[in-house]
Protein backbone atom coordinates (compact mmCIF):
# COMPACT_ATOMS: atom_id res chain seq x y z
CA UNK A 1 0.00 0.00 0.00
CA UNK A 2 1.37 3.42 -0.97
CA UNK A 3 0.99 6.73 0.91
CA UNK A 4 -2.17 7.59 -1.06
CA UNK A 5 -3.91 4.37 -0.07
CA UNK A 6 -2.68 4.61 3.51
CA UNK A 7 -4.01 8.15 3.85
CA UNK A 8 -7.42 7.13 2.53
CA UNK A 9 -7.48 4.12 4.88
CA UNK A 10 -6.59 6.26 7.91
CA UNK A 11 -9.58 8.49 7.15
CA UNK A 12 -11.86 5.47 6.68
CA UNK A 13 -12.16 5.56 2.88
CA UNK A 14 -12.19 2.51 0.59
CA UNK A 15 -11.29 2.34 -3.10
CA UNK A 16 -13.22 0.04 -5.39
CA UNK A 17 -11.93 0.51 -8.93
CA UNK A 18 -12.66 -2.65 -10.88
CA UNK A 19 -12.48 -1.37 -14.46
CA UNK A 20 -9.31 -2.35 -16.30
CA UNK A 21 -6.39 0.03 -16.34
CA UNK A 22 -6.51 1.84 -19.67
CA UNK A 23 -3.80 3.93 -21.31
CA UNK A 24 -6.51 6.25 -22.62
CA UNK A 25 -9.94 6.94 -21.17
CA UNK A 26 -12.27 9.65 -19.93
CA UNK A 27 -13.25 9.28 -16.29
CA UNK A 28 -16.65 10.84 -15.68
CA UNK A 29 -16.99 11.74 -11.98
CA UNK A 30 -20.34 12.54 -10.36
CA UNK A 31 -21.84 13.70 -8.11
CA UNK A 32 -19.51 16.69 -7.79
CA UNK A 33 -20.55 18.97 -4.94
CA UNK A 34 -17.30 19.66 -3.04
CA UNK A 35 -13.67 20.61 -3.65
CA UNK A 36 -12.76 17.51 -1.61
CA UNK A 37 -14.00 15.40 -4.55
CA UNK A 38 -10.82 16.33 -6.42
CA UNK A 39 -8.52 15.35 -3.55
CA UNK A 40 -10.32 12.06 -2.88
CA UNK A 41 -10.43 11.11 -6.56
CA UNK A 42 -6.76 11.92 -7.06
CA UNK A 43 -5.80 9.94 -3.95
CA UNK A 44 -7.92 6.94 -4.97
CA UNK A 45 -6.45 6.78 -8.46
CA UNK A 46 -2.88 7.19 -7.19
CA UNK A 47 -3.49 4.52 -4.53
CA UNK A 48 -3.69 2.03 -7.40
CA UNK A 49 -0.57 3.36 -9.10
CA UNK A 50 -2.57 5.13 -11.80
CA UNK A 51 -2.20 8.71 -12.92
CA UNK A 52 -5.21 10.84 -13.78
CA UNK A 53 -5.32 14.03 -15.76
CA UNK A 54 -7.75 16.82 -15.00
CA UNK A 55 -8.86 20.14 -16.41
CA UNK A 56 -8.46 23.24 -14.26
CA UNK A 57 -8.93 26.96 -14.81
CA UNK A 58 -5.70 28.49 -16.14
CA UNK A 59 -5.86 30.98 -13.27
CA UNK A 60 -4.37 28.32 -10.97
CA UNK A 61 -1.35 27.65 -13.20
CA UNK A 62 0.92 30.34 -11.77
CA UNK A 63 4.49 29.97 -10.55
CA UNK A 64 5.30 27.80 -8.60
CA UNK A 65 1.89 26.04 -8.30
CA UNK A 66 1.77 25.30 -12.04
CA UNK A 67 4.62 22.79 -11.72
CA UNK A 68 2.80 20.86 -9.00
CA UNK A 69 -0.49 20.89 -10.93
CA UNK A 70 1.19 19.68 -14.12
CA UNK A 71 3.05 16.99 -12.17
CA UNK A 72 -0.28 15.67 -10.91
CA UNK A 73 -1.77 15.71 -14.43
CA UNK A 74 -3.32 19.17 -14.63
CA UNK A 75 -4.29 20.60 -18.00
CA UNK A 76 -4.99 24.37 -17.95
CA UNK A 77 -8.26 25.62 -19.44
CA UNK A 78 -8.20 29.14 -20.85
CA UNK A 79 -11.82 30.27 -20.54
CA UNK A 80 -11.25 33.81 -21.78
CA UNK A 81 -10.30 32.59 -25.25
CA UNK A 82 -12.27 30.63 -27.84
CA UNK A 83 -9.76 27.79 -27.83
CA UNK A 84 -11.91 24.89 -29.05
CA UNK A 85 -11.23 22.93 -25.88
CA UNK A 86 -12.92 19.72 -27.03
CA UNK A 87 -10.84 19.54 -30.23
CA UNK A 88 -7.72 20.43 -28.26
CA UNK A 89 -8.32 17.56 -25.82
CA UNK A 90 -9.15 15.10 -28.64
CA UNK A 91 -5.82 16.04 -30.25
CA UNK A 92 -4.05 15.49 -26.92
CA UNK A 93 -5.52 11.98 -26.79
CA UNK A 94 -4.54 11.29 -30.38
CA UNK A 95 -0.95 12.47 -29.81
CA UNK A 96 -0.31 10.91 -26.39
CA UNK A 97 0.45 7.43 -25.17
CA UNK A 98 -1.36 7.94 -21.87
CA UNK A 99 -4.27 10.14 -20.79
CA UNK A 100 -6.85 9.23 -18.18
CA UNK A 101 -8.86 12.45 -18.14
CA UNK A 102 -11.14 12.97 -15.13
CA UNK A 103 -14.05 15.33 -15.78
CA UNK A 104 -17.09 16.45 -13.82
CA UNK A 105 -20.00 16.82 -16.25
CA UNK A 106 -21.96 19.02 -13.86
CA UNK A 107 -19.29 21.67 -14.44
CA UNK A 108 -19.89 23.18 -11.00
CA UNK A 109 -20.28 22.20 -7.37
CA UNK A 110 -23.64 23.98 -7.28
CA UNK A 111 -26.93 22.38 -8.29
CA UNK A 112 -27.02 22.04 -12.08
CA UNK A 113 -29.20 19.64 -14.05
CA UNK A 114 -27.83 20.85 -17.42
CA UNK A 115 -24.70 18.72 -17.59
CA UNK A 116 -21.89 19.58 -19.96
CA UNK A 117 -21.43 17.14 -22.82
CA UNK A 118 -17.80 17.81 -23.73
CA UNK A 119 -16.68 14.57 -22.08
CA UNK A 120 -18.91 12.61 -24.47
CA UNK A 121 -17.60 14.49 -27.52
CA UNK A 122 -14.02 13.95 -26.32
CA UNK A 123 -14.53 10.23 -25.75
CA UNK A 124 -16.31 9.74 -29.07
CA UNK A 125 -13.83 11.89 -31.03
CA UNK A 126 -10.76 10.24 -29.49
CA UNK A 127 -12.27 6.72 -29.67
CA UNK A 128 -11.66 6.06 -25.97
CA UNK A 129 -13.95 4.54 -23.33
CA UNK A 130 -15.68 6.43 -20.55
CA UNK A 131 -15.26 5.09 -17.04
CA UNK A 132 -18.00 6.15 -14.61
CA UNK A 133 -16.62 7.21 -11.23
CA UNK A 134 -18.43 7.96 -7.99
CA UNK A 135 -17.20 9.55 -4.78
CA UNK A 136 -19.60 8.10 -2.22
CA UNK A 137 -19.43 10.15 0.98
CA UNK A 138 -22.29 8.20 2.55
CA UNK A 139 -20.30 4.92 2.50
CA UNK A 140 -16.81 6.50 2.28
CA UNK A 141 -15.97 4.69 -0.94
CA UNK A 142 -14.51 5.81 -4.27
CA UNK A 143 -15.90 3.67 -7.09
CA UNK A 144 -15.15 3.15 -10.75
CA UNK A 145 -16.96 -0.04 -11.70
CA UNK A 146 -18.52 0.67 -15.07
CA UNK A 147 -17.09 1.51 -18.49
CA UNK A 148 -18.86 2.20 -21.78
CA UNK A 149 -18.17 3.39 -25.30
CA UNK A 150 -20.41 6.28 -26.38
CA UNK A 151 -22.54 5.76 -29.46
CA UNK A 152 -22.10 9.28 -30.80
CA UNK A 153 -25.74 10.10 -30.09
CA UNK A 154 -24.99 12.71 -27.42
CA UNK A 155 -28.54 12.97 -26.05
CA UNK A 156 -28.86 9.19 -25.75
CA UNK A 157 -25.38 8.80 -24.25
CA UNK A 158 -26.01 11.57 -21.70
CA UNK A 159 -29.32 9.97 -20.73
CA UNK A 160 -27.47 6.66 -20.21
CA UNK A 161 -24.86 8.35 -17.98
CA UNK A 162 -27.49 10.18 -15.93
CA UNK A 163 -29.48 6.95 -15.49
CA UNK A 164 -26.34 5.29 -14.15
CA UNK A 165 -25.75 8.09 -11.65
CA UNK A 166 -29.39 8.13 -10.50
CA UNK A 167 -28.56 5.31 -8.08
CA UNK A 168 -25.98 7.59 -6.42
CA UNK A 169 -28.15 10.69 -6.00
CA UNK A 170 -27.84 10.66 -2.19
CA UNK A 171 -24.10 9.96 -1.76
CA UNK A 172 -22.62 13.38 -2.56
CA UNK A 173 -20.96 15.45 0.15
CA UNK A 174 -23.84 17.91 -0.31
CA UNK A 175 -26.71 15.85 -1.84
CA UNK A 176 -28.97 18.90 -2.24
CA UNK A 177 -26.46 20.25 -4.80
CA UNK A 178 -26.63 17.17 -7.03
CA UNK A 179 -29.15 17.23 -9.84
CA UNK A 180 -29.81 14.93 -12.76
PDB file of C-alpha atoms in Angstrom:
ATOM      1  CA  UNK A   1       0.000   0.000   0.000  1.00  0.00           C
ATOM      2  CA  UNK A   2       1.367   3.424  -0.967  1.00  0.00           C
ATOM      3  CA  UNK A   3       0.995   6.734   0.910  1.00  0.00           C
ATOM      4  CA  UNK A   4      -2.174   7.587  -1.058  1.00  0.00           C
ATOM      5  CA  UNK A   5      -3.905   4.367  -0.073  1.00  0.00           C
ATOM      6  CA  UNK A   6      -2.679   4.608   3.509  1.00  0.00           C
ATOM      7  CA  UNK A   7      -4.006   8.152   3.853  1.00  0.00           C
ATOM      8  CA  UNK A   8      -7.422   7.127   2.530  1.00  0.00           C
ATOM      9  CA  UNK A   9      -7.479   4.118   4.880  1.00  0.00           C
ATOM     10  CA  UNK A  10      -6.585   6.265   7.911  1.00  0.00           C
ATOM     11  CA  UNK A  11      -9.578   8.491   7.148  1.00  0.00           C
ATOM     12  CA  UNK A  12     -11.858   5.468   6.684  1.00  0.00           C
ATOM     13  CA  UNK A  13     -12.157   5.556   2.876  1.00  0.00           C
ATOM     14  CA  UNK A  14     -12.191   2.510   0.588  1.00  0.00           C
ATOM     15  CA  UNK A  15     -11.289   2.343  -3.096  1.00  0.00           C
ATOM     16  CA  UNK A  16     -13.218   0.039  -5.394  1.00  0.00           C
ATOM     17  CA  UNK A  17     -11.926   0.513  -8.931  1.00  0.00           C
ATOM     18  CA  UNK A  18     -12.661  -2.648 -10.880  1.00  0.00           C
ATOM     19  CA  UNK A  19     -12.479  -1.372 -14.461  1.00  0.00           C
ATOM     20  CA  UNK A  20      -9.312  -2.354 -16.304  1.00  0.00           C
ATOM     21  CA  UNK A  21      -6.390   0.033 -16.342  1.00  0.00           C
ATOM     22  CA  UNK A  22      -6.514   1.837 -19.667  1.00  0.00           C
ATOM     23  CA  UNK A  23      -3.799   3.926 -21.308  1.00  0.00           C
ATOM     24  CA  UNK A  24      -6.512   6.251 -22.622  1.00  0.00           C
ATOM     25  CA  UNK A  25      -9.937   6.944 -21.167  1.00  0.00           C
ATOM     26  CA  UNK A  26     -12.272   9.646 -19.933  1.00  0.00           C
ATOM     27  CA  UNK A  27     -13.250   9.283 -16.290  1.00  0.00           C
ATOM     28  CA  UNK A  28     -16.650  10.837 -15.676  1.00  0.00           C
ATOM     29  CA  UNK A  29     -16.990  11.737 -11.980  1.00  0.00           C
ATOM     30  CA  UNK A  30     -20.338  12.542 -10.363  1.00  0.00           C
ATOM     31  CA  UNK A  31     -21.839  13.702  -8.108  1.00  0.00           C
ATOM     32  CA  UNK A  32     -19.506  16.694  -7.791  1.00  0.00           C
ATOM     33  CA  UNK A  33     -20.548  18.972  -4.938  1.00  0.00           C
ATOM     34  CA  UNK A  34     -17.298  19.656  -3.042  1.00  0.00           C
ATOM     35  CA  UNK A  35     -13.669  20.607  -3.650  1.00  0.00           C
ATOM     36  CA  UNK A  36     -12.763  17.509  -1.612  1.00  0.00           C
ATOM     37  CA  UNK A  37     -14.002  15.405  -4.551  1.00  0.00           C
ATOM     38  CA  UNK A  38     -10.817  16.329  -6.415  1.00  0.00           C
ATOM     39  CA  UNK A  39      -8.517  15.346  -3.549  1.00  0.00           C
ATOM     40  CA  UNK A  40     -10.318  12.064  -2.883  1.00  0.00           C
ATOM     41  CA  UNK A  41     -10.433  11.108  -6.561  1.00  0.00           C
ATOM     42  CA  UNK A  42      -6.763  11.925  -7.056  1.00  0.00           C
ATOM     43  CA  UNK A  43      -5.796   9.936  -3.949  1.00  0.00           C
ATOM     44  CA  UNK A  44      -7.917   6.943  -4.972  1.00  0.00           C
ATOM     45  CA  UNK A  45      -6.446   6.783  -8.458  1.00  0.00           C
ATOM     46  CA  UNK A  46      -2.880   7.186  -7.185  1.00  0.00           C
ATOM     47  CA  UNK A  47      -3.495   4.520  -4.532  1.00  0.00           C
ATOM     48  CA  UNK A  48      -3.694   2.027  -7.396  1.00  0.00           C
ATOM     49  CA  UNK A  49      -0.574   3.356  -9.096  1.00  0.00           C
ATOM     50  CA  UNK A  50      -2.572   5.127 -11.804  1.00  0.00           C
ATOM     51  CA  UNK A  51      -2.197   8.708 -12.915  1.00  0.00           C
ATOM     52  CA  UNK A  52      -5.213  10.836 -13.783  1.00  0.00           C
ATOM     53  CA  UNK A  53      -5.319  14.032 -15.763  1.00  0.00           C
ATOM     54  CA  UNK A  54      -7.753  16.820 -15.003  1.00  0.00           C
ATOM     55  CA  UNK A  55      -8.860  20.140 -16.410  1.00  0.00           C
ATOM     56  CA  UNK A  56      -8.461  23.240 -14.263  1.00  0.00           C
ATOM     57  CA  UNK A  57      -8.933  26.955 -14.814  1.00  0.00           C
ATOM     58  CA  UNK A  58      -5.702  28.490 -16.140  1.00  0.00           C
ATOM     59  CA  UNK A  59      -5.861  30.977 -13.266  1.00  0.00           C
ATOM     60  CA  UNK A  60      -4.373  28.315 -10.970  1.00  0.00           C
ATOM     61  CA  UNK A  61      -1.351  27.647 -13.205  1.00  0.00           C
ATOM     62  CA  UNK A  62       0.916  30.335 -11.770  1.00  0.00           C
ATOM     63  CA  UNK A  63       4.490  29.973 -10.551  1.00  0.00           C
ATOM     64  CA  UNK A  64       5.302  27.801  -8.600  1.00  0.00           C
ATOM     65  CA  UNK A  65       1.892  26.038  -8.302  1.00  0.00           C
ATOM     66  CA  UNK A  66       1.769  25.298 -12.042  1.00  0.00           C
ATOM     67  CA  UNK A  67       4.617  22.785 -11.718  1.00  0.00           C
ATOM     68  CA  UNK A  68       2.795  20.861  -8.997  1.00  0.00           C
ATOM     69  CA  UNK A  69      -0.493  20.887 -10.931  1.00  0.00           C
ATOM     70  CA  UNK A  70       1.189  19.675 -14.121  1.00  0.00           C
ATOM     71  CA  UNK A  71       3.051  16.986 -12.167  1.00  0.00           C
ATOM     72  CA  UNK A  72      -0.284  15.672 -10.914  1.00  0.00           C
ATOM     73  CA  UNK A  73      -1.770  15.714 -14.433  1.00  0.00           C
ATOM     74  CA  UNK A  74      -3.322  19.166 -14.632  1.00  0.00           C
ATOM     75  CA  UNK A  75      -4.294  20.603 -18.004  1.00  0.00           C
ATOM     76  CA  UNK A  76      -4.993  24.366 -17.954  1.00  0.00           C
ATOM     77  CA  UNK A  77      -8.259  25.623 -19.438  1.00  0.00           C
ATOM     78  CA  UNK A  78      -8.205  29.140 -20.849  1.00  0.00           C
ATOM     79  CA  UNK A  79     -11.821  30.272 -20.538  1.00  0.00           C
ATOM     80  CA  UNK A  80     -11.247  33.814 -21.783  1.00  0.00           C
ATOM     81  CA  UNK A  81     -10.304  32.586 -25.254  1.00  0.00           C
ATOM     82  CA  UNK A  82     -12.269  30.633 -27.838  1.00  0.00           C
ATOM     83  CA  UNK A  83      -9.761  27.788 -27.831  1.00  0.00           C
ATOM     84  CA  UNK A  84     -11.908  24.891 -29.050  1.00  0.00           C
ATOM     85  CA  UNK A  85     -11.231  22.931 -25.875  1.00  0.00           C
ATOM     86  CA  UNK A  86     -12.920  19.719 -27.027  1.00  0.00           C
ATOM     87  CA  UNK A  87     -10.839  19.542 -30.227  1.00  0.00           C
ATOM     88  CA  UNK A  88      -7.717  20.434 -28.263  1.00  0.00           C
ATOM     89  CA  UNK A  89      -8.318  17.556 -25.824  1.00  0.00           C
ATOM     90  CA  UNK A  90      -9.148  15.096 -28.639  1.00  0.00           C
ATOM     91  CA  UNK A  91      -5.816  16.044 -30.247  1.00  0.00           C
ATOM     92  CA  UNK A  92      -4.046  15.488 -26.915  1.00  0.00           C
ATOM     93  CA  UNK A  93      -5.522  11.985 -26.786  1.00  0.00           C
ATOM     94  CA  UNK A  94      -4.538  11.287 -30.381  1.00  0.00           C
ATOM     95  CA  UNK A  95      -0.952  12.469 -29.811  1.00  0.00           C
ATOM     96  CA  UNK A  96      -0.310  10.914 -26.386  1.00  0.00           C
ATOM     97  CA  UNK A  97       0.451   7.430 -25.173  1.00  0.00           C
ATOM     98  CA  UNK A  98      -1.361   7.937 -21.867  1.00  0.00           C
ATOM     99  CA  UNK A  99      -4.268  10.143 -20.792  1.00  0.00           C
ATOM    100  CA  UNK A 100      -6.846   9.232 -18.178  1.00  0.00           C
ATOM    101  CA  UNK A 101      -8.859  12.451 -18.136  1.00  0.00           C
ATOM    102  CA  UNK A 102     -11.144  12.971 -15.132  1.00  0.00           C
ATOM    103  CA  UNK A 103     -14.050  15.333 -15.779  1.00  0.00           C
ATOM    104  CA  UNK A 104     -17.087  16.453 -13.820  1.00  0.00           C
ATOM    105  CA  UNK A 105     -19.996  16.819 -16.247  1.00  0.00           C
ATOM    106  CA  UNK A 106     -21.957  19.017 -13.860  1.00  0.00           C
ATOM    107  CA  UNK A 107     -19.290  21.670 -14.436  1.00  0.00           C
ATOM    108  CA  UNK A 108     -19.890  23.183 -11.004  1.00  0.00           C
ATOM    109  CA  UNK A 109     -20.280  22.199  -7.372  1.00  0.00           C
ATOM    110  CA  UNK A 110     -23.640  23.978  -7.279  1.00  0.00           C
ATOM    111  CA  UNK A 111     -26.927  22.379  -8.288  1.00  0.00           C
ATOM    112  CA  UNK A 112     -27.015  22.045 -12.076  1.00  0.00           C
ATOM    113  CA  UNK A 113     -29.204  19.638 -14.051  1.00  0.00           C
ATOM    114  CA  UNK A 114     -27.830  20.851 -17.420  1.00  0.00           C
ATOM    115  CA  UNK A 115     -24.703  18.717 -17.590  1.00  0.00           C
ATOM    116  CA  UNK A 116     -21.890  19.581 -19.961  1.00  0.00           C
ATOM    117  CA  UNK A 117     -21.430  17.136 -22.823  1.00  0.00           C
ATOM    118  CA  UNK A 118     -17.804  17.811 -23.732  1.00  0.00           C
ATOM    119  CA  UNK A 119     -16.676  14.572 -22.078  1.00  0.00           C
ATOM    120  CA  UNK A 120     -18.914  12.613 -24.475  1.00  0.00           C
ATOM    121  CA  UNK A 121     -17.604  14.490 -27.523  1.00  0.00           C
ATOM    122  CA  UNK A 122     -14.020  13.954 -26.321  1.00  0.00           C
ATOM    123  CA  UNK A 123     -14.526  10.233 -25.754  1.00  0.00           C
ATOM    124  CA  UNK A 124     -16.305   9.745 -29.068  1.00  0.00           C
ATOM    125  CA  UNK A 125     -13.829  11.894 -31.025  1.00  0.00           C
ATOM    126  CA  UNK A 126     -10.757  10.238 -29.495  1.00  0.00           C
ATOM    127  CA  UNK A 127     -12.272   6.717 -29.669  1.00  0.00           C
ATOM    128  CA  UNK A 128     -11.663   6.064 -25.968  1.00  0.00           C
ATOM    129  CA  UNK A 129     -13.954   4.537 -23.328  1.00  0.00           C
ATOM    130  CA  UNK A 130     -15.683   6.427 -20.546  1.00  0.00           C
ATOM    131  CA  UNK A 131     -15.256   5.088 -17.039  1.00  0.00           C
ATOM    132  CA  UNK A 132     -18.002   6.147 -14.610  1.00  0.00           C
ATOM    133  CA  UNK A 133     -16.618   7.213 -11.231  1.00  0.00           C
ATOM    134  CA  UNK A 134     -18.429   7.957  -7.988  1.00  0.00           C
ATOM    135  CA  UNK A 135     -17.202   9.545  -4.776  1.00  0.00           C
ATOM    136  CA  UNK A 136     -19.598   8.105  -2.223  1.00  0.00           C
ATOM    137  CA  UNK A 137     -19.428  10.152   0.984  1.00  0.00           C
ATOM    138  CA  UNK A 138     -22.285   8.198   2.551  1.00  0.00           C
ATOM    139  CA  UNK A 139     -20.302   4.924   2.497  1.00  0.00           C
ATOM    140  CA  UNK A 140     -16.811   6.505   2.282  1.00  0.00           C
ATOM    141  CA  UNK A 141     -15.972   4.689  -0.938  1.00  0.00           C
ATOM    142  CA  UNK A 142     -14.514   5.811  -4.269  1.00  0.00           C
ATOM    143  CA  UNK A 143     -15.900   3.668  -7.087  1.00  0.00           C
ATOM    144  CA  UNK A 144     -15.155   3.146 -10.754  1.00  0.00           C
ATOM    145  CA  UNK A 145     -16.956  -0.038 -11.703  1.00  0.00           C
ATOM    146  CA  UNK A 146     -18.523   0.669 -15.066  1.00  0.00           C
ATOM    147  CA  UNK A 147     -17.095   1.515 -18.492  1.00  0.00           C
ATOM    148  CA  UNK A 148     -18.856   2.197 -21.783  1.00  0.00           C
ATOM    149  CA  UNK A 149     -18.169   3.391 -25.304  1.00  0.00           C
ATOM    150  CA  UNK A 150     -20.410   6.278 -26.377  1.00  0.00           C
ATOM    151  CA  UNK A 151     -22.543   5.758 -29.459  1.00  0.00           C
ATOM    152  CA  UNK A 152     -22.102   9.282 -30.802  1.00  0.00           C
ATOM    153  CA  UNK A 153     -25.744  10.104 -30.089  1.00  0.00           C
ATOM    154  CA  UNK A 154     -24.992  12.711 -27.421  1.00  0.00           C
ATOM    155  CA  UNK A 155     -28.536  12.969 -26.045  1.00  0.00           C
ATOM    156  CA  UNK A 156     -28.861   9.192 -25.748  1.00  0.00           C
ATOM    157  CA  UNK A 157     -25.384   8.798 -24.246  1.00  0.00           C
ATOM    158  CA  UNK A 158     -26.011  11.568 -21.699  1.00  0.00           C
ATOM    159  CA  UNK A 159     -29.322   9.972 -20.731  1.00  0.00           C
ATOM    160  CA  UNK A 160     -27.474   6.662 -20.210  1.00  0.00           C
ATOM    161  CA  UNK A 161     -24.864   8.353 -17.983  1.00  0.00           C
ATOM    162  CA  UNK A 162     -27.487  10.175 -15.928  1.00  0.00           C
ATOM    163  CA  UNK A 163     -29.480   6.950 -15.490  1.00  0.00           C
ATOM    164  CA  UNK A 164     -26.341   5.287 -14.146  1.00  0.00           C
ATOM    165  CA  UNK A 165     -25.750   8.091 -11.645  1.00  0.00           C
ATOM    166  CA  UNK A 166     -29.391   8.134 -10.501  1.00  0.00           C
ATOM    167  CA  UNK A 167     -28.565   5.312  -8.077  1.00  0.00           C
ATOM    168  CA  UNK A 168     -25.976   7.592  -6.425  1.00  0.00           C
ATOM    169  CA  UNK A 169     -28.149  10.692  -5.998  1.00  0.00           C
ATOM    170  CA  UNK A 170     -27.836  10.658  -2.185  1.00  0.00           C
ATOM    171  CA  UNK A 171     -24.102   9.958  -1.762  1.00  0.00           C
ATOM    172  CA  UNK A 172     -22.623  13.383  -2.558  1.00  0.00           C
ATOM    173  CA  UNK A 173     -20.964  15.453   0.148  1.00  0.00           C
ATOM    174  CA  UNK A 174     -23.840  17.907  -0.312  1.00  0.00           C
ATOM    175  CA  UNK A 175     -26.707  15.849  -1.837  1.00  0.00           C
ATOM    176  CA  UNK A 176     -28.967  18.903  -2.235  1.00  0.00           C
ATOM    177  CA  UNK A 177     -26.457  20.252  -4.797  1.00  0.00           C
ATOM    178  CA  UNK A 178     -26.634  17.168  -7.030  1.00  0.00           C
ATOM    179  CA  UNK A 179     -29.149  17.227  -9.839  1.00  0.00           C
ATOM    180  CA  UNK A 180     -29.809  14.928 -12.758  1.00  0.00           C
TER     181      UNK A 180
END
